[in-house]
PDB file of C-alpha atoms in Angstrom:
ATOM      1  CA  MET A   1      -0.001   0.021  -0.266  1.00 44.00           C
ATOM      2  CA  ILE A   2       1.461   3.305  -1.347  1.00 53.00           C
ATOM      3  CA  ASN A   3       0.665   6.183   1.230  1.00 56.00           C
ATOM      4  CA  ASP A   4       0.137   9.345  -1.083  1.00 64.00           C
ATOM      5  CA  GLU A   5       0.755  11.903   1.608  1.00 65.00           C
ATOM      6  CA  SER A   6       4.155  10.278   2.624  1.00 65.00           C
ATOM      7  CA  THR A   7       5.520   9.985  -0.590  1.00 66.00           C
ATOM      8  CA  SER A   8       4.030  13.091  -1.621  1.00 68.00           C
ATOM      9  CA  ASN A   9       6.111  14.986   1.290  1.00 68.00           C
ATOM     10  CA  THR A  10       8.978  12.934   0.332  1.00 66.00           C
ATOM     11  CA  LEU A  11       8.723  14.306  -3.627  1.00 66.00           C
ATOM     12  CA  ARG A  12       8.401  17.869  -2.328  1.00 67.00           C
ATOM     13  CA  THR A  13      11.648  17.211   0.523  1.00 64.00           C
ATOM     14  CA  ALA A  14      13.692  15.797  -2.895  1.00 57.00           C
ATOM     15  CA  TYR A  15      12.857  18.344  -5.481  1.00 60.00           C
ATOM     16  CA  GLU A  16      13.895  21.160  -2.645  1.00 63.00           C
ATOM     17  CA  LEU A  17      17.383  19.459  -2.096  1.00 57.00           C
ATOM     18  CA  ARG A  18      17.362  18.647  -5.953  1.00 61.00           C
ATOM     19  CA  ASP A  19      21.002  19.755  -6.218  1.00 64.00           C
ATOM     20  CA  GLY A  20      22.012  16.763  -4.004  1.00 72.00           C
ATOM     21  CA  GLU A  21      22.999  13.487  -5.719  1.00 82.00           C
ATOM     22  CA  SER A  22      20.502  11.442  -3.738  1.00 83.00           C
ATOM     23  CA  SER A  23      17.459  13.532  -4.421  1.00 83.00           C
ATOM     24  CA  ILE A  24      18.425  13.708  -7.969  1.00 86.00           C
ATOM     25  CA  ILE A  25      18.327  10.150  -8.046  1.00 89.00           C
ATOM     26  CA  PHE A  26      15.194   9.881  -6.314  1.00 87.00           C
ATOM     27  CA  LEU A  27      13.435  11.680  -8.079  1.00 90.00           C
ATOM     28  CA  PHE A  28      14.614  10.370 -11.155  1.00 93.00           C
ATOM     29  CA  LEU A  29      13.942   6.642 -10.529  1.00 94.00           C
ATOM     30  CA  SER A  30      10.373   8.303  -9.463  1.00 93.00           C
ATOM     31  CA  GLY A  31       9.461   9.313 -12.739  1.00 95.00           C
ATOM     32  CA  VAL A  32      10.833   6.351 -14.581  1.00 97.00           C
ATOM     33  CA  VAL A  33       8.409   4.399 -11.958  1.00 96.00           C
ATOM     34  CA  MET A  34       5.527   7.133 -12.578  1.00 96.00           C
ATOM     35  CA  TRP A  35       6.197   6.396 -16.526  1.00 97.00           C
ATOM     36  CA  LEU A  36       5.750   2.947 -16.004  1.00 97.00           C
ATOM     37  CA  ASP A  37       2.158   3.081 -13.879  1.00 97.00           C
ATOM     38  CA  ILE A  38       0.622   5.417 -16.658  1.00 98.00           C
ATOM     39  CA  VAL A  39       2.207   3.265 -19.548  1.00 97.00           C
ATOM     40  CA  SER A  40       0.766   0.232 -17.799  1.00 95.00           C
ATOM     41  CA  CYS A  41      -2.125   1.335 -17.971  1.00 96.00           C
ATOM     42  CA  LEU A  42      -2.890   0.888 -21.873  1.00 95.00           C
ATOM     43  CA  THR A  43      -2.721  -2.870 -21.235  1.00 94.00           C
ATOM     44  CA  THR A  44      -4.264  -3.313 -17.679  1.00 94.00           C
ATOM     45  CA  GLY A  45      -7.164  -1.275 -18.360  1.00 95.00           C
ATOM     46  CA  LYS A  46      -6.516   0.094 -15.049  1.00 95.00           C
ATOM     47  CA  SER A  47      -5.962   3.462 -13.633  1.00 97.00           C
ATOM     48  CA  PRO A  48      -2.517   4.417 -13.138  1.00 97.00           C
ATOM     49  CA  GLN A  49      -2.010   3.238  -9.332  1.00 96.00           C
ATOM     50  CA  LEU A  50       0.119   6.721  -8.333  1.00 95.00           C
ATOM     51  CA  LEU A  51      -2.280   9.070 -10.420  1.00 94.00           C
ATOM     52  CA  ASP A  52      -3.370  10.897  -7.089  1.00 92.00           C
ATOM     53  CA  LEU A  53       1.078  12.264  -6.709  1.00 92.00           C
ATOM     54  CA  HIS A  54       0.420  13.597 -10.415  1.00 94.00           C
ATOM     55  CA  PRO A  55      -0.349  17.333  -9.366  1.00 92.00           C
ATOM     56  CA  VAL A  56       2.636  17.387  -7.109  1.00 89.00           C
ATOM     57  CA  ALA A  57       4.878  15.616  -9.333  1.00 92.00           C
ATOM     58  CA  PHE A  58       3.806  17.216 -12.947  1.00 93.00           C
ATOM     59  CA  GLY A  59       2.087  20.529 -11.476  1.00 87.00           C
ATOM     60  CA  ALA A  60       2.682  23.730 -12.412  1.00 85.00           C
ATOM     61  CA  LYS A  61       5.741  23.718 -10.496  1.00 86.00           C
ATOM     62  CA  PRO A  62       6.873  20.575 -11.814  1.00 90.00           C
ATOM     63  CA  HIS A  63       9.319  18.187  -9.082  1.00 86.00           C
ATOM     64  CA  ILE A  64       9.626  16.085 -12.223  1.00 94.00           C
ATOM     65  CA  LYS A  65      10.234  16.664 -15.710  1.00 95.00           C
ATOM     66  CA  LEU A  66       9.466  13.486 -17.700  1.00 97.00           C
ATOM     67  CA  GLU A  67      10.433  14.811 -21.408  1.00 96.00           C
ATOM     68  CA  LYS A  68      14.091  14.243 -19.830  1.00 95.00           C
ATOM     69  CA  ILE A  69      13.355  10.943 -18.819  1.00 96.00           C
ATOM     70  CA  MET A  70      11.570   9.598 -22.007  1.00 96.00           C
ATOM     71  CA  GLY A  71      10.598  12.113 -23.631  1.00 96.00           C
ATOM     72  CA  CYS A  72       7.326  12.962 -23.588  1.00 97.00           C
ATOM     73  CA  LYS A  73       6.309  16.387 -21.789  1.00 97.00           C
ATOM     74  CA  ASN A  74       4.226  15.844 -18.400  1.00 97.00           C
ATOM     75  CA  TRP A  75       1.096  17.656 -19.325  1.00 97.00           C
ATOM     76  CA  VAL A  76       0.427  14.691 -22.114  1.00 98.00           C
ATOM     77  CA  MET A  77       1.086  12.016 -19.949  1.00 98.00           C
ATOM     78  CA  THR A  78      -0.834  13.509 -17.127  1.00 98.00           C
ATOM     79  CA  GLU A  79      -3.813  13.073 -19.469  1.00 98.00           C
ATOM     80  CA  ILE A  80      -2.891   9.390 -20.803  1.00 98.00           C
ATOM     81  CA  GLY A  81      -3.445   8.594 -17.003  1.00 98.00           C
ATOM     82  CA  ARG A  82      -6.932  10.412 -16.976  1.00 98.00           C
ATOM     83  CA  ILE A  83      -7.910   8.679 -19.774  1.00 99.00           C
ATOM     84  CA  ALA A  84      -7.015   5.493 -18.309  1.00 98.00           C
ATOM     85  CA  MET A  85      -9.092   6.877 -15.302  1.00 98.00           C
ATOM     86  CA  LEU A  86     -12.206   7.309 -17.287  1.00 98.00           C
ATOM     87  CA  HIS A  87     -11.921   4.076 -19.001  1.00 98.00           C
ATOM     88  CA  GLU A  88     -11.958   2.323 -15.733  1.00 98.00           C
ATOM     89  CA  SER A  89     -14.783   4.539 -14.244  1.00 97.00           C
ATOM     90  CA  LYS A  90     -16.568   3.865 -17.051  1.00 97.00           C
ATOM     91  CA  ARG A  91     -15.852   0.047 -16.815  1.00 96.00           C
ATOM     92  CA  HIS A  92     -17.104  -0.081 -13.282  1.00 97.00           C
ATOM     93  CA  GLY A  93     -19.940   1.773 -13.667  1.00 98.00           C
ATOM     94  CA  LEU A  94     -21.310  -0.550 -16.316  1.00 96.00           C
ATOM     95  CA  GLN A  95     -20.773  -3.257 -14.672  1.00 95.00           C
ATOM     96  CA  ASN A  96     -22.348  -2.128 -11.480  1.00 96.00           C
ATOM     97  CA  GLY A  97     -25.503  -0.406 -13.132  1.00 97.00           C
ATOM     98  CA  THR A  98     -23.693   3.204 -11.493  1.00 97.00           C
ATOM     99  CA  PHE A  99     -22.208   4.470 -14.771  1.00 97.00           C
ATOM    100  CA  ASP A 100     -23.119   8.165 -15.027  1.00 98.00           C
ATOM    101  CA  ALA A 101     -23.393   9.402 -18.858  1.00 97.00           C
ATOM    102  CA  HIS A 102     -23.279  13.035 -17.989  1.00 98.00           C
ATOM    103  CA  SER A 103     -20.020  12.911 -15.340  1.00 98.00           C
ATOM    104  CA  PHE A 104     -18.472  10.656 -17.844  1.00 98.00           C
ATOM    105  CA  LYS A 105     -19.248  13.118 -20.985  1.00 98.00           C
ATOM    106  CA  THR A 106     -18.073  16.000 -18.855  1.00 98.00           C
ATOM    107  CA  GLN A 107     -14.476  14.276 -17.761  1.00 98.00           C
ATOM    108  CA  ALA A 108     -13.885  12.978 -21.362  1.00 98.00           C
ATOM    109  CA  ASP A 109     -15.065  17.006 -22.743  1.00 98.00           C
ATOM    110  CA  ASP A 110     -12.436  18.767 -20.185  1.00 98.00           C
ATOM    111  CA  ILE A 111      -9.726  16.089 -21.070  1.00 98.00           C
ATOM    112  CA  ARG A 112     -10.229  16.883 -24.927  1.00 98.00           C
ATOM    113  CA  GLN A 113     -10.141  20.534 -24.392  1.00 98.00           C
ATOM    114  CA  THR A 114      -6.911  20.014 -22.717  1.00 98.00           C
ATOM    115  CA  ILE A 115      -5.104  17.750 -25.624  1.00 97.00           C
ATOM    116  CA  ARG A 116      -6.791  20.096 -28.183  1.00 95.00           C
ATOM    117  CA  ARG A 117      -4.903  23.311 -26.715  1.00 95.00           C
ATOM    118  CA  GLY A 118      -1.886  21.593 -26.177  1.00 94.00           C
ATOM    119  CA  GLN A 119      -1.842  20.562 -30.432  1.00 91.00           C
ATOM    120  CA  ASN A 120      -2.657  24.297 -30.725  1.00 90.00           C
ATOM    121  CA  GLU A 121       0.332  24.978 -28.465  1.00 88.00           C
ATOM    122  CA  GLN A 122       2.509  22.613 -30.343  1.00 85.00           C
ATOM    123  CA  PHE A 123       1.152  23.844 -34.249  1.00 80.00           C
ATOM    124  CA  LEU A 124       2.133  27.942 -33.076  1.00 76.00           C
ATOM    125  CA  SER A 125       5.338  26.907 -31.513  1.00 72.00           C
ATOM    126  CA  GLU A 126       6.202  24.780 -34.869  1.00 67.00           C
ATOM    127  CA  LEU A 127       5.391  27.940 -36.975  1.00 58.00           C
ATOM    128  CA  ARG A 128       7.259  29.603 -35.220  1.00 55.00           C
ATOM    129  CA  ILE A 129      10.602  27.456 -35.551  1.00 48.00           C
ATOM    130  CA  THR A 130       9.655  26.326 -39.754  1.00 48.00           C
ATOM    131  CA  ASN A 131       8.763  30.259 -40.379  1.00 50.00           C
ATOM    132  CA  PRO A 132      11.997  31.674 -42.266  1.00 50.00           C
ATOM    133  CA  ASN A 133      11.028  34.880 -41.456  1.00 57.00           C
ATOM    134  CA  SER A 134      10.825  34.139 -37.281  1.00 52.00           C
ATOM    135  CA  PRO A 135      13.953  34.817 -35.158  1.00 55.00           C
ATOM    136  CA  SER A 136      13.964  31.456 -33.748  1.00 50.00           C
ATOM    137  CA  HIS A 137      14.377  29.387 -37.320  1.00 48.00           C
ATOM    138  CA  ALA A 138      17.593  28.812 -37.889  1.00 48.00           C
ATOM    139  CA  LYS A 139      18.554  28.722 -34.241  1.00 53.00           C
ATOM    140  CA  SER A 140      15.724  26.037 -32.539  1.00 60.00           C
ATOM    141  CA  PRO A 141      15.067  23.330 -34.698  1.00 69.00           C
ATOM    142  CA  ILE A 142      12.538  21.279 -33.498  1.00 76.00           C
ATOM    143  CA  ARG A 143      14.109  18.960 -30.627  1.00 86.00           C
ATOM    144  CA  PRO A 144      13.856  14.950 -30.061  1.00 91.00           C
ATOM    145  CA  HIS A 145      11.169  15.684 -27.137  1.00 92.00           C
ATOM    146  CA  GLU A 146       9.274  17.935 -29.209  1.00 92.00           C
ATOM    147  CA  ILE A 147       8.130  15.294 -32.129  1.00 93.00           C
ATOM    148  CA  ILE A 148       7.658  12.330 -28.947  1.00 95.00           C
ATOM    149  CA  THR A 149       5.938  14.576 -27.615  1.00 96.00           C
ATOM    150  CA  ARG A 150       4.205  15.149 -30.527  1.00 94.00           C
ATOM    151  CA  VAL A 151       3.454  11.730 -31.180  1.00 96.00           C
ATOM    152  CA  PHE A 152       2.066  11.077 -28.201  1.00 97.00           C
ATOM    153  CA  THR A 153      -0.311  14.116 -28.155  1.00 97.00           C
ATOM    154  CA  ARG A 154      -2.043  12.560 -31.015  1.00 95.00           C
ATOM    155  CA  ALA A 155      -2.377   8.916 -29.375  1.00 97.00           C
ATOM    156  CA  ALA A 156      -3.648  10.794 -26.371  1.00 98.00           C
ATOM    157  CA  HIS A 157      -6.589  11.984 -28.974  1.00 96.00           C
ATOM    158  CA  ILE A 158      -6.914   8.299 -30.423  1.00 97.00           C
ATOM    159  CA  TYR A 159      -6.761   6.991 -27.174  1.00 98.00           C
ATOM    160  CA  LEU A 160      -9.374   9.036 -25.596  1.00 98.00           C
ATOM    161  CA  GLU A 161     -12.128   8.717 -28.232  1.00 97.00           C
ATOM    162  CA  LEU A 162     -11.586   5.271 -28.341  1.00 97.00           C
ATOM    163  CA  VAL A 163     -12.445   5.169 -24.822  1.00 98.00           C
ATOM    164  CA  VAL A 164     -14.870   7.278 -25.075  1.00 97.00           C
ATOM    165  CA  ARG A 165     -16.374   6.121 -28.564  1.00 95.00           C
ATOM    166  CA  GLY A 166     -14.914   2.951 -29.968  1.00 96.00           C
ATOM    167  CA  PHE A 167     -13.423   2.063 -33.491  1.00 96.00           C
ATOM    168  CA  LYS A 168     -15.898   2.626 -35.738  1.00 93.00           C
ATOM    169  CA  SER A 169     -16.676   6.339 -34.314  1.00 91.00           C
ATOM    170  CA  VAL A 170     -12.746   7.386 -34.546  1.00 92.00           C
ATOM    171  CA  GLU A 171     -12.654   5.591 -38.319  1.00 90.00           C
ATOM    172  CA  GLU A 172     -15.433   7.983 -39.248  1.00 91.00           C
ATOM    173  CA  ASN A 173     -14.040  10.852 -37.398  1.00 89.00           C
ATOM    174  CA  PRO A 174     -12.737  13.920 -40.126  1.00 88.00           C
ATOM    175  CA  ASP A 175      -9.772  14.335 -37.182  1.00 86.00           C
ATOM    176  CA  PHE A 176      -8.481  10.650 -37.219  1.00 90.00           C
ATOM    177  CA  TYR A 177      -8.197  11.322 -41.094  1.00 87.00           C
ATOM    178  CA  ASN A 178      -6.191  14.102 -40.450  1.00 89.00           C
ATOM    179  CA  ILE A 179      -4.083  12.615 -37.875  1.00 90.00           C
ATOM    180  CA  ASN A 180      -3.628   9.493 -39.569  1.00 90.00           C
ATOM    181  CA  THR A 181      -2.372  11.486 -42.559  1.00 90.00           C
ATOM    182  CA  GLU A 182      -0.204  13.702 -40.215  1.00 90.00           C
ATOM    183  CA  LEU A 183       1.467  10.163 -38.671  1.00 91.00           C
ATOM    184  CA  MET A 184       2.038   8.350 -42.060  1.00 91.00           C
ATOM    185  CA  MET A 185       3.952  11.619 -43.167  1.00 91.00           C
ATOM    186  CA  MET A 186       6.148  11.444 -40.044  1.00 89.00           C
ATOM    187  CA  LEU A 187       6.971   7.805 -40.023  1.00 88.00           C
ATOM    188  CA  SER A 188       8.124   7.600 -43.395  1.00 87.00           C
ATOM    189  CA  THR A 189      10.552  11.171 -42.397  1.00 87.00           C
ATOM    190  CA  LEU A 190      11.921  10.267 -38.982  1.00 86.00           C
ATOM    191  CA  PRO A 191      15.223   8.009 -38.286  1.00 84.00           C
ATOM    192  CA  ARG A 192      15.171   4.675 -37.081  1.00 82.00           C
ATOM    193  CA  GLY A 193      16.423   5.185 -33.934  1.00 84.00           C
ATOM    194  CA  ASP A 194      16.294   6.333 -30.288  1.00 87.00           C
ATOM    195  CA  LEU A 195      13.295   8.229 -31.586  1.00 91.00           C
ATOM    196  CA  PHE A 196      11.553   4.908 -32.715  1.00 93.00           C
ATOM    197  CA  ARG A 197      12.131   3.291 -29.174  1.00 94.00           C
ATOM    198  CA  ALA A 198      10.657   6.285 -27.394  1.00 95.00           C
ATOM    199  CA  ILE A 199       7.399   5.950 -29.113  1.00 97.00           C
ATOM    200  CA  VAL A 200       6.595   2.636 -28.695  1.00 97.00           C
ATOM    201  CA  CYS A 201       3.409   3.160 -26.715  1.00 97.00           C
ATOM    202  CA  PRO A 202       2.047   5.889 -29.290  1.00 97.00           C
ATOM    203  CA  LEU A 203       2.791   3.493 -32.226  1.00 97.00           C
ATOM    204  CA  TYR A 204       0.719   0.431 -30.666  1.00 97.00           C
ATOM    205  CA  LEU A 205      -2.073   2.569 -30.339  1.00 97.00           C
ATOM    206  CA  PHE A 206      -1.879   4.516 -33.916  1.00 97.00           C
ATOM    207  CA  GLY A 207      -1.462   0.556 -35.028  1.00 97.00           C
ATOM    208  CA  CYS A 208      -4.426  -0.403 -33.255  1.00 97.00           C
ATOM    209  CA  VAL A 209      -6.973   1.930 -35.715  1.00 96.00           C
ATOM    210  CA  ALA A 210      -4.444   1.803 -38.848  1.00 96.00           C
ATOM    211  CA  LYS A 211      -6.149   1.401 -41.878  1.00 94.00           C
ATOM    212  CA  ALA A 212      -5.819  -1.823 -43.700  1.00 95.00           C
ATOM    213  CA  GLU A 213      -3.930  -0.298 -46.476  1.00 96.00           C
ATOM    214  CA  ASP A 214      -1.579   0.920 -43.731  1.00 96.00           C
ATOM    215  CA  ARG A 215      -0.881  -2.078 -41.656  1.00 98.00           C
ATOM    216  CA  ASP A 216       2.037  -3.148 -43.676  1.00 97.00           C
ATOM    217  CA  VAL A 217       3.722  -0.034 -42.498  1.00 96.00           C
ATOM    218  CA  PHE A 218       3.318  -1.209 -38.408  1.00 97.00           C
ATOM    219  CA  ARG A 219       4.113  -4.821 -39.848  1.00 98.00           C
ATOM    220  CA  ASN A 220       7.662  -3.385 -40.407  1.00 96.00           C
ATOM    221  CA  ILE A 221       8.467  -1.354 -37.786  1.00 96.00           C
ATOM    222  CA  PHE A 222       7.267  -3.775 -35.273  1.00 96.00           C
ATOM    223  CA  SER A 223       9.087  -6.534 -36.994  1.00 96.00           C
ATOM    224  CA  SER A 224      12.346  -5.048 -37.768  1.00 94.00           C
ATOM    225  CA  LEU A 225      15.110  -2.807 -36.270  1.00 92.00           C
ATOM    226  CA  PRO A 226      15.365  -0.574 -33.503  1.00 93.00           C
ATOM    227  CA  LEU A 227      11.800  -2.252 -31.715  1.00 95.00           C
ATOM    228  CA  ASN A 228      12.550  -5.775 -33.017  1.00 91.00           C
ATOM    229  CA  ASP A 229      15.267  -5.863 -30.444  1.00 90.00           C
ATOM    230  CA  PRO A 230      16.264  -9.481 -29.368  1.00 86.00           C
ATOM    231  CA  PHE A 231      17.399  -7.372 -25.488  1.00 86.00           C
ATOM    232  CA  MET A 232      13.782  -6.592 -25.207  1.00 89.00           C
ATOM    233  CA  HIS A 233      11.871  -9.686 -25.441  1.00 86.00           C
ATOM    234  CA  HIS A 234       8.496  -8.097 -24.406  1.00 87.00           C
ATOM    235  CA  ARG A 235       8.351  -6.489 -27.631  1.00 92.00           C
ATOM    236  CA  LYS A 236       7.910  -9.558 -29.449  1.00 92.00           C
ATOM    237  CA  THR A 237       4.242  -9.806 -28.450  1.00 92.00           C
ATOM    238  CA  ILE A 238       3.083  -6.648 -29.777  1.00 95.00           C
ATOM    239  CA  LEU A 239       2.717  -7.297 -33.431  1.00 96.00           C
ATOM    240  CA  PRO A 240       0.831 -10.524 -33.076  1.00 95.00           C
ATOM    241  CA  LEU A 241      -1.624  -8.380 -30.822  1.00 96.00           C
ATOM    242  CA  LEU A 242      -2.220  -5.498 -33.023  1.00 97.00           C
ATOM    243  CA  GLU A 243      -3.177  -8.773 -35.365  1.00 98.00           C
ATOM    244  CA  LYS A 244      -5.702  -9.786 -33.262  1.00 97.00           C
ATOM    245  CA  VAL A 245      -7.132  -5.870 -32.925  1.00 97.00           C
ATOM    246  CA  TRP A 246      -7.149  -6.153 -36.735  1.00 98.00           C
ATOM    247  CA  SER A 247      -9.131  -9.471 -37.049  1.00 97.00           C
ATOM    248  CA  LEU A 248     -11.623  -8.117 -34.507  1.00 97.00           C
ATOM    249  CA  ARG A 249     -12.244  -4.723 -36.223  1.00 97.00           C
ATOM    250  CA  ASP A 250     -12.346  -6.819 -39.493  1.00 96.00           C
ATOM    251  CA  THR A 251     -15.328  -9.231 -38.332  1.00 95.00           C
ATOM    252  CA  ARG A 252     -16.573  -7.059 -35.851  1.00 91.00           C
ATOM    253  CA  SER A 253     -16.592  -3.785 -37.463  1.00 80.00           C
ATOM    254  CA  ASN A 254     -19.479  -1.699 -35.783  1.00 84.00           C
ATOM    255  CA  ASP A 255     -19.120  -2.840 -32.011  1.00 89.00           C
ATOM    256  CA  VAL A 256     -15.113  -2.960 -30.936  1.00 96.00           C
ATOM    257  CA  SER A 257     -14.430  -0.771 -28.341  1.00 96.00           C
ATOM    258  CA  TRP A 258     -11.022  -0.038 -26.245  1.00 97.00           C
ATOM    259  CA  GLU A 259     -12.269  -2.828 -23.490  1.00 96.00           C
ATOM    260  CA  SER A 260     -12.391  -5.350 -26.545  1.00 95.00           C
ATOM    261  CA  VAL A 261      -9.109  -4.704 -27.232  1.00 96.00           C
ATOM    262  CA  LEU A 262      -8.145  -5.192 -23.803  1.00 95.00           C
ATOM    263  CA  GLN A 263      -9.802  -8.714 -23.845  1.00 93.00           C
ATOM    264  CA  LEU A 264      -7.299  -9.870 -26.532  1.00 93.00           C
ATOM    265  CA  SER A 265      -4.271  -9.569 -24.351  1.00 82.00           C
ATOM    266  CA  GLU A 266      -3.883 -12.547 -22.104  1.00 72.00           C
ATOM    267  CA  ASP A 267      -0.491 -11.658 -20.892  1.00 70.00           C
ATOM    268  CA  LYS A 268      -0.496  -7.778 -19.777  1.00 71.00           C
ATOM    269  CA  ILE A 269       2.815  -6.519 -21.853  1.00 82.00           C
ATOM    270  CA  ILE A 270       4.346  -3.064 -21.054  1.00 84.00           C
ATOM    271  CA  LEU A 271       5.035  -0.604 -23.981  1.00 92.00           C
ATOM    272  CA  LEU A 272       8.289  -0.150 -24.113  1.00 89.00           C
TER     273      LEU A 272
END
């Protein structure tokens, strides 16, 4: 059992003493654990165990910066954690007959607005970087953590809609078409290396909703280097799981939910 209050106080103390080696190590390891806690939710279907610590760790004055650990900014990972919580509450509510559709919609709308604000800020930032008339054009190339955050943001958008509406609605949504087009262009230009290792989780989400004509791209990505790494045995289970998702979508196109996908995985893999 984790005592959130004592852990929260420890995080604050470590942050205040962050110039010390022990505090730096503690904050780094805490960030790793919280990152893994969030990512694991995508295959377990559960809320993050450390969700109550997110305001302290990732808030306005963050004690932990995930972009320095796994490449994605705090706010996106926080929203992914909230989506996982939303899914778990929906499942429990439907099972127990206590599902509150109004509360669910309100929470989903709040997460959606946060993601859209983040996307707009990314778009404006990219305009400043790519605009030749901008003072920052020559000095500020798009950095790896900005690319990783951008990919995770699009994945969070897809994840939310899958939880709220299911696959059929996502496939018919014009926003999905735009995200899919942008993603396929990005995948064709990104260098195969550390960037791909950093986006295994969003790649899985994008793979789940991939159109039939795009599936070979994901087959290639997950069956070749750098993701098909002999030292990362758990990744070998990702492509077979995607094949099950695609088969389910092809045979039950009108009623596939995110919960349906979770039921396909016997072993709850971690998307790293």
